[in-house]
């Protein structure tokens, strides 16, 4: 398998964007990924939560809040909304997607939300794994796709065209600000392997979508996604450009 939907540039993304459910993710590079992005923070909100939002960051960040407030004084623990509409449990129960990373303890956030939405966040020291179980919502799109049954229109490029290259500031639910870095490895790989016409078209699309100048790091990170977003081995391949 040489192609898979991926986003390697840093920034804040729509994971799920619909009229009811909003899920946003902050993707940032780590020293283990040659600067190519991994999930660093996730927030769940939207009309289906009645104005509430639930946010989870890495263990290192210390972010685990409901409506901006730390609600877990002990571990394990469960938070229940006052109106009973949702629960959030923080424990070590559940099968991890891959393996427990070396030097990490197992910490899992289980969100049981309205509309039968289930979000599970595996909270590691410097990144997150996230699984989402839900039924298709009205107008749904985002990193997870639009669920119209046409796989061909869920590419990195088409999704960014439909929902924007990154979350616009006025729509952003994530606390803090993404640290956007464009590493030398990414620059070398893009110069060597992304055709100039594709690079130029991607840069124009990203600058227009983001409303930023061409030389901004966020535009460069977005252009990297335009070039390599569908290449499943792009992260490991970037290591050859050290």
mmCIF file of C-alpha atoms in Angstrom:
data_model
loop_
_atom_site.group_PDB
_atom_site.id
_atom_site.type_symbol
_atom_site.label_atom_id
_atom_site.label_comp_id
_atom_site.label_asym_id
_atom_site.label_seq_id
_atom_site.Cartn_x
_atom_site.Cartn_y
_atom_site.Cartn_z
ATOM 1 C CA UNK A 1 0.000 0.000 0.000
ATOM 2 C CA UNK A 2 1.717 3.178 -1.194
ATOM 3 C CA UNK A 3 -1.103 5.667 -0.733
ATOM 4 C CA UNK A 4 -3.105 6.636 2.340
ATOM 5 C CA UNK A 5 -4.738 9.839 3.499
ATOM 6 C CA UNK A 6 -2.174 11.667 5.643
ATOM 7 C CA UNK A 7 -1.399 15.157 6.927
ATOM 8 C CA UNK A 8 2.267 15.731 7.746
ATOM 9 C CA UNK A 9 2.459 19.524 8.118
ATOM 10 C CA UNK A 10 1.963 21.270 11.466
ATOM 11 C CA UNK A 11 -1.210 23.163 12.333
ATOM 12 C CA UNK A 12 -4.816 22.909 13.499
ATOM 13 C CA UNK A 13 -7.115 20.736 11.372
ATOM 14 C CA UNK A 14 -10.766 19.826 11.083
ATOM 15 C CA UNK A 15 -10.909 16.144 11.989
ATOM 16 C CA UNK A 16 -14.719 16.148 11.806
ATOM 17 C CA UNK A 17 -16.647 19.202 10.630
ATOM 18 C CA UNK A 18 -20.431 18.967 10.456
ATOM 19 C CA UNK A 19 -23.499 20.958 11.474
ATOM 20 C CA UNK A 20 -23.664 18.964 14.718
ATOM 21 C CA UNK A 21 -20.255 17.531 15.654
ATOM 22 C CA UNK A 22 -17.003 19.493 15.676
ATOM 23 C CA UNK A 23 -13.704 17.689 16.302
ATOM 24 C CA UNK A 24 -10.423 19.522 15.738
ATOM 25 C CA UNK A 25 -6.873 18.241 16.032
ATOM 26 C CA UNK A 26 -3.537 19.971 16.495
ATOM 27 C CA UNK A 27 -0.808 18.199 14.523
ATOM 28 C CA UNK A 28 2.794 18.949 15.465
ATOM 29 C CA UNK A 29 6.140 17.369 14.691
ATOM 30 C CA UNK A 30 8.246 15.448 17.186
ATOM 31 C CA UNK A 31 11.933 14.661 17.294
ATOM 32 C CA UNK A 32 11.042 11.042 16.545
ATOM 33 C CA UNK A 33 9.258 11.902 13.267
ATOM 34 C CA UNK A 34 11.829 14.216 11.643
ATOM 35 C CA UNK A 35 9.459 17.107 12.288
ATOM 36 C CA UNK A 36 6.554 15.570 10.361
ATOM 37 C CA UNK A 37 3.357 15.950 12.327
ATOM 38 C CA UNK A 38 1.678 13.642 14.831
ATOM 39 C CA UNK A 39 -1.520 14.355 16.770
ATOM 40 C CA UNK A 40 -0.675 16.591 19.721
ATOM 41 C CA UNK A 41 -4.047 17.876 20.922
ATOM 42 C CA UNK A 42 -7.733 17.214 20.208
ATOM 43 C CA UNK A 43 -10.937 19.051 21.115
ATOM 44 C CA UNK A 44 -14.568 17.991 20.774
ATOM 45 C CA UNK A 45 -17.414 20.506 20.617
ATOM 46 C CA UNK A 46 -20.287 21.621 18.434
ATOM 47 C CA UNK A 47 -24.045 21.902 18.735
ATOM 48 C CA UNK A 48 -24.450 18.292 19.880
ATOM 49 C CA UNK A 49 -22.617 19.109 23.128
ATOM 50 C CA UNK A 50 -24.800 22.120 23.903
ATOM 51 C CA UNK A 51 -21.936 24.579 24.166
ATOM 52 C CA UNK A 52 -19.558 22.290 26.072
ATOM 53 C CA UNK A 53 -16.109 21.323 24.840
ATOM 54 C CA UNK A 54 -13.753 18.522 25.865
ATOM 55 C CA UNK A 55 -10.031 18.904 25.233
ATOM 56 C CA UNK A 56 -7.155 16.450 25.575
ATOM 57 C CA UNK A 57 -3.444 17.059 25.041
ATOM 58 C CA UNK A 58 -0.325 14.990 25.588
ATOM 59 C CA UNK A 59 0.762 13.893 29.055
ATOM 60 C CA UNK A 60 3.585 16.419 28.806
ATOM 61 C CA UNK A 61 1.103 19.240 28.131
ATOM 62 C CA UNK A 62 -1.129 18.411 31.094
ATOM 63 C CA UNK A 63 -4.238 19.316 29.083
ATOM 64 C CA UNK A 64 -7.338 17.324 30.021
ATOM 65 C CA UNK A 65 -10.306 19.630 30.510
ATOM 66 C CA UNK A 66 -14.046 20.064 30.163
ATOM 67 C CA UNK A 67 -15.018 23.653 29.345
ATOM 68 C CA UNK A 68 -11.465 24.714 30.116
ATOM 69 C CA UNK A 69 -11.530 23.289 33.633
ATOM 70 C CA UNK A 70 -9.492 20.370 34.987
ATOM 71 C CA UNK A 71 -12.115 17.888 36.178
ATOM 72 C CA UNK A 72 -10.036 14.851 37.162
ATOM 73 C CA UNK A 73 -8.561 15.117 40.643
ATOM 74 C CA UNK A 74 -7.610 11.437 40.762
ATOM 75 C CA UNK A 75 -6.858 8.494 38.495
ATOM 76 C CA UNK A 76 -8.884 6.596 37.442
ATOM 77 C CA UNK A 77 -11.915 8.875 37.492
ATOM 78 C CA UNK A 78 -15.158 9.699 35.654
ATOM 79 C CA UNK A 79 -16.744 13.072 34.930
ATOM 80 C CA UNK A 80 -20.484 13.301 34.274
ATOM 81 C CA UNK A 81 -22.151 16.354 32.785
ATOM 82 C CA UNK A 82 -24.634 17.995 35.144
ATOM 83 C CA UNK A 83 -27.494 17.259 32.738
ATOM 84 C CA UNK A 84 -26.328 13.678 32.205
ATOM 85 C CA UNK A 85 -25.800 14.204 28.472
ATOM 86 C CA UNK A 86 -22.224 12.896 28.374
ATOM 87 C CA UNK A 87 -19.494 11.241 30.426
ATOM 88 C CA UNK A 88 -15.712 11.309 30.233
ATOM 89 C CA UNK A 89 -13.734 8.521 31.881
ATOM 90 C CA UNK A 90 -9.980 8.613 32.455
ATOM 91 C CA UNK A 91 -8.405 5.226 33.086
ATOM 92 C CA UNK A 92 -6.046 2.565 31.711
ATOM 93 C CA UNK A 93 -8.670 0.206 30.343
ATOM 94 C CA UNK A 94 -8.765 -0.696 26.660
ATOM 95 C CA UNK A 95 -6.713 -2.105 23.829
ATOM 96 C CA UNK A 96 -4.175 0.318 22.387
ATOM 97 C CA UNK A 97 -4.033 0.817 18.578
ATOM 98 C CA UNK A 98 -0.393 -0.254 18.379
ATOM 99 C CA UNK A 99 1.867 -0.669 21.413
ATOM 100 C CA UNK A 100 2.465 1.309 24.597
ATOM 101 C CA UNK A 101 5.457 3.513 23.708
ATOM 102 C CA UNK A 102 8.615 2.921 25.706
ATOM 103 C CA UNK A 103 8.708 5.042 28.862
ATOM 104 C CA UNK A 104 4.947 5.739 28.790
ATOM 105 C CA UNK A 105 2.145 4.726 31.110
ATOM 106 C CA UNK A 106 -1.208 3.689 29.696
ATOM 107 C CA UNK A 107 -3.671 6.600 29.970
ATOM 108 C CA UNK A 108 -6.931 6.519 28.021
ATOM 109 C CA UNK A 109 -9.732 9.091 27.809
ATOM 110 C CA UNK A 110 -13.124 7.603 26.935
ATOM 111 C CA UNK A 111 -15.802 10.084 25.796
ATOM 112 C CA UNK A 112 -19.385 8.806 25.661
ATOM 113 C CA UNK A 113 -21.245 11.596 23.925
ATOM 114 C CA UNK A 114 -24.697 12.413 22.506
ATOM 115 C CA UNK A 115 -25.703 11.059 19.076
ATOM 116 C CA UNK A 116 -23.876 7.819 19.971
ATOM 117 C CA UNK A 117 -20.522 9.486 19.338
ATOM 118 C CA UNK A 118 -17.603 7.715 21.006
ATOM 119 C CA UNK A 119 -14.165 9.314 21.072
ATOM 120 C CA UNK A 120 -11.221 7.472 22.618
ATOM 121 C CA UNK A 121 -7.931 9.274 23.162
ATOM 122 C CA UNK A 122 -4.771 7.334 24.011
ATOM 123 C CA UNK A 123 -2.694 9.907 25.847
ATOM 124 C CA UNK A 124 1.059 9.384 25.504
ATOM 125 C CA UNK A 125 3.874 11.622 26.705
ATOM 126 C CA UNK A 126 4.382 13.562 23.467
ATOM 127 C CA UNK A 127 1.597 12.509 21.082
ATOM 128 C CA UNK A 128 -1.943 11.109 20.962
ATOM 129 C CA UNK A 129 -3.700 8.234 19.247
ATOM 130 C CA UNK A 130 -7.396 8.938 18.619
ATOM 131 C CA UNK A 131 -10.280 6.706 17.543
ATOM 132 C CA UNK A 132 -13.750 8.015 16.667
ATOM 133 C CA UNK A 133 -16.945 5.993 16.349
ATOM 134 C CA UNK A 134 -19.984 7.846 15.032
ATOM 135 C CA UNK A 135 -22.749 7.859 12.470
ATOM 136 C CA UNK A 136 -22.501 10.187 9.491
ATOM 137 C CA UNK A 137 -23.647 13.684 10.387
ATOM 138 C CA UNK A 138 -25.212 16.407 8.182
ATOM 139 C CA UNK A 139 -22.581 18.121 6.053
ATOM 140 C CA UNK A 140 -19.762 15.986 7.475
ATOM 141 C CA UNK A 141 -16.238 16.468 6.184
ATOM 142 C CA UNK A 142 -12.695 16.823 7.486
ATOM 143 C CA UNK A 143 -9.574 14.721 7.926
ATOM 144 C CA UNK A 144 -11.762 11.637 8.460
ATOM 145 C CA UNK A 145 -13.436 12.190 5.079
ATOM 146 C CA UNK A 146 -16.961 13.086 3.960
ATOM 147 C CA UNK A 147 -18.464 9.581 4.108
ATOM 148 C CA UNK A 148 -20.212 9.859 0.747
ATOM 149 C CA UNK A 149 -19.042 6.413 -0.306
ATOM 150 C CA UNK A 150 -16.599 7.799 -2.874
ATOM 151 C CA UNK A 151 -13.091 7.083 -1.614
ATOM 152 C CA UNK A 152 -11.472 8.892 -4.532
ATOM 153 C CA UNK A 153 -12.608 12.317 -3.334
ATOM 154 C CA UNK A 154 -11.079 11.891 0.112
ATOM 155 C CA UNK A 155 -7.494 12.789 -0.697
ATOM 156 C CA UNK A 156 -5.352 15.164 1.337
ATOM 157 C CA UNK A 157 -5.658 17.797 -1.386
ATOM 158 C CA UNK A 158 -9.428 17.533 -1.937
ATOM 159 C CA UNK A 159 -10.201 17.628 1.776
ATOM 160 C CA UNK A 160 -8.092 20.768 2.252
ATOM 161 C CA UNK A 161 -9.860 22.322 -0.736
ATOM 162 C CA UNK A 162 -13.293 21.596 0.760
ATOM 163 C CA UNK A 163 -12.781 22.537 4.422
ATOM 164 C CA UNK A 164 -9.708 24.762 4.236
ATOM 165 C CA UNK A 165 -6.027 24.020 4.652
ATOM 166 C CA UNK A 166 -6.249 24.606 8.403
ATOM 167 C CA UNK A 167 -8.925 25.660 10.921
ATOM 168 C CA UNK A 168 -9.603 29.372 10.591
ATOM 169 C CA UNK A 169 -8.860 31.391 13.764
ATOM 170 C CA UNK A 170 -12.509 32.414 14.231
ATOM 171 C CA UNK A 171 -13.581 28.745 14.229
ATOM 172 C CA UNK A 172 -10.759 27.383 16.385
ATOM 173 C CA UNK A 173 -11.760 25.556 19.584
ATOM 174 C CA UNK A 174 -8.246 24.460 20.552
ATOM 175 C CA UNK A 175 -6.515 26.230 23.425
ATOM 176 C CA UNK A 176 -3.059 27.716 22.930
ATOM 177 C CA UNK A 177 -1.456 28.051 19.527
ATOM 178 C CA UNK A 178 0.102 25.459 17.235
ATOM 179 C CA UNK A 179 3.887 25.497 16.957
ATOM 180 C CA UNK A 180 4.424 25.353 13.211
ATOM 181 C CA UNK A 181 7.866 24.265 12.067
ATOM 182 C CA UNK A 182 9.145 23.518 8.593
ATOM 183 C CA UNK A 183 12.236 21.366 9.060
ATOM 184 C CA UNK A 184 15.335 21.191 6.841
ATOM 185 C CA UNK A 185 14.436 17.561 6.076
ATOM 186 C CA UNK A 186 11.011 18.612 4.795
ATOM 187 C CA UNK A 187 12.537 21.427 2.710
ATOM 188 C CA UNK A 188 15.115 19.092 1.128
ATOM 189 C CA UNK A 189 12.524 16.425 0.375
ATOM 190 C CA UNK A 190 10.127 18.921 -1.197
ATOM 191 C CA UNK A 191 12.866 20.462 -3.347
ATOM 192 C CA UNK A 192 14.074 17.048 -4.528
ATOM 193 C CA UNK A 193 10.809 15.174 -5.033
ATOM 194 C CA UNK A 194 7.886 17.554 -5.519
ATOM 195 C CA UNK A 195 7.599 18.767 -9.154
ATOM 196 C CA UNK A 196 7.884 22.529 -9.424
ATOM 197 C CA UNK A 197 4.449 22.979 -10.969
ATOM 198 C CA UNK A 198 2.797 20.913 -8.237
ATOM 199 C CA UNK A 199 4.764 22.781 -5.569
ATOM 200 C CA UNK A 200 3.790 26.158 -7.029
ATOM 201 C CA UNK A 201 0.106 25.211 -7.304
ATOM 202 C CA UNK A 202 0.105 23.882 -3.743
ATOM 203 C CA UNK A 203 1.818 26.983 -2.405
ATOM 204 C CA UNK A 204 -0.733 29.238 -4.102
ATOM 205 C CA UNK A 205 -3.665 27.189 -2.808
ATOM 206 C CA UNK A 206 -2.268 27.150 0.729
ATOM 207 C CA UNK A 207 -1.418 30.858 0.830
ATOM 208 C CA UNK A 208 -4.885 31.717 -0.451
ATOM 209 C CA UNK A 209 -6.681 29.392 1.982
ATOM 210 C CA UNK A 210 -4.638 30.553 4.971
ATOM 211 C CA UNK A 211 -4.420 34.218 4.017
ATOM 212 C CA UNK A 212 -0.675 34.187 4.681
ATOM 213 C CA UNK A 213 2.431 35.052 2.627
ATOM 214 C CA UNK A 214 4.186 32.338 0.623
ATOM 215 C CA UNK A 215 7.206 32.244 2.943
ATOM 216 C CA UNK A 216 5.206 31.639 6.132
ATOM 217 C CA UNK A 217 6.001 28.300 7.807
ATOM 218 C CA UNK A 218 2.323 27.378 7.907
ATOM 219 C CA UNK A 219 2.097 27.828 4.133
ATOM 220 C CA UNK A 220 5.254 25.724 3.680
ATOM 221 C CA UNK A 221 3.860 22.963 5.926
ATOM 222 C CA UNK A 222 0.592 23.046 4.021
ATOM 223 C CA UNK A 223 2.469 22.849 0.703
ATOM 224 C CA UNK A 224 4.294 19.753 1.980
ATOM 225 C CA UNK A 225 0.867 18.157 2.510
ATOM 226 C CA UNK A 226 -0.134 19.154 -1.017
ATOM 227 C CA UNK A 227 2.991 17.396 -2.323
ATOM 228 C CA UNK A 228 3.168 14.295 -0.125
ATOM 229 C CA UNK A 229 -0.127 13.971 1.760
ATOM 230 C CA UNK A 230 -1.091 10.720 0.035
ATOM 231 C CA UNK A 231 2.303 9.017 0.399
ATOM 232 C CA UNK A 232 2.004 6.568 3.259
ATOM 233 C CA UNK A 233 5.770 6.327 3.781
ATOM 234 C CA UNK A 234 6.536 10.048 3.640
ATOM 235 C CA UNK A 235 7.384 10.240 7.350
ATOM 236 C CA UNK A 236 9.992 7.476 7.244
ATOM 237 C CA UNK A 237 11.249 8.681 3.865
ATOM 238 C CA UNK A 238 11.969 12.152 5.276
ATOM 239 C CA UNK A 239 14.604 10.571 7.520
ATOM 240 C CA UNK A 240 16.806 9.968 4.465
ATOM 241 C CA UNK A 241 17.211 13.752 4.126
ATOM 242 C CA UNK A 242 19.057 14.267 7.396
#
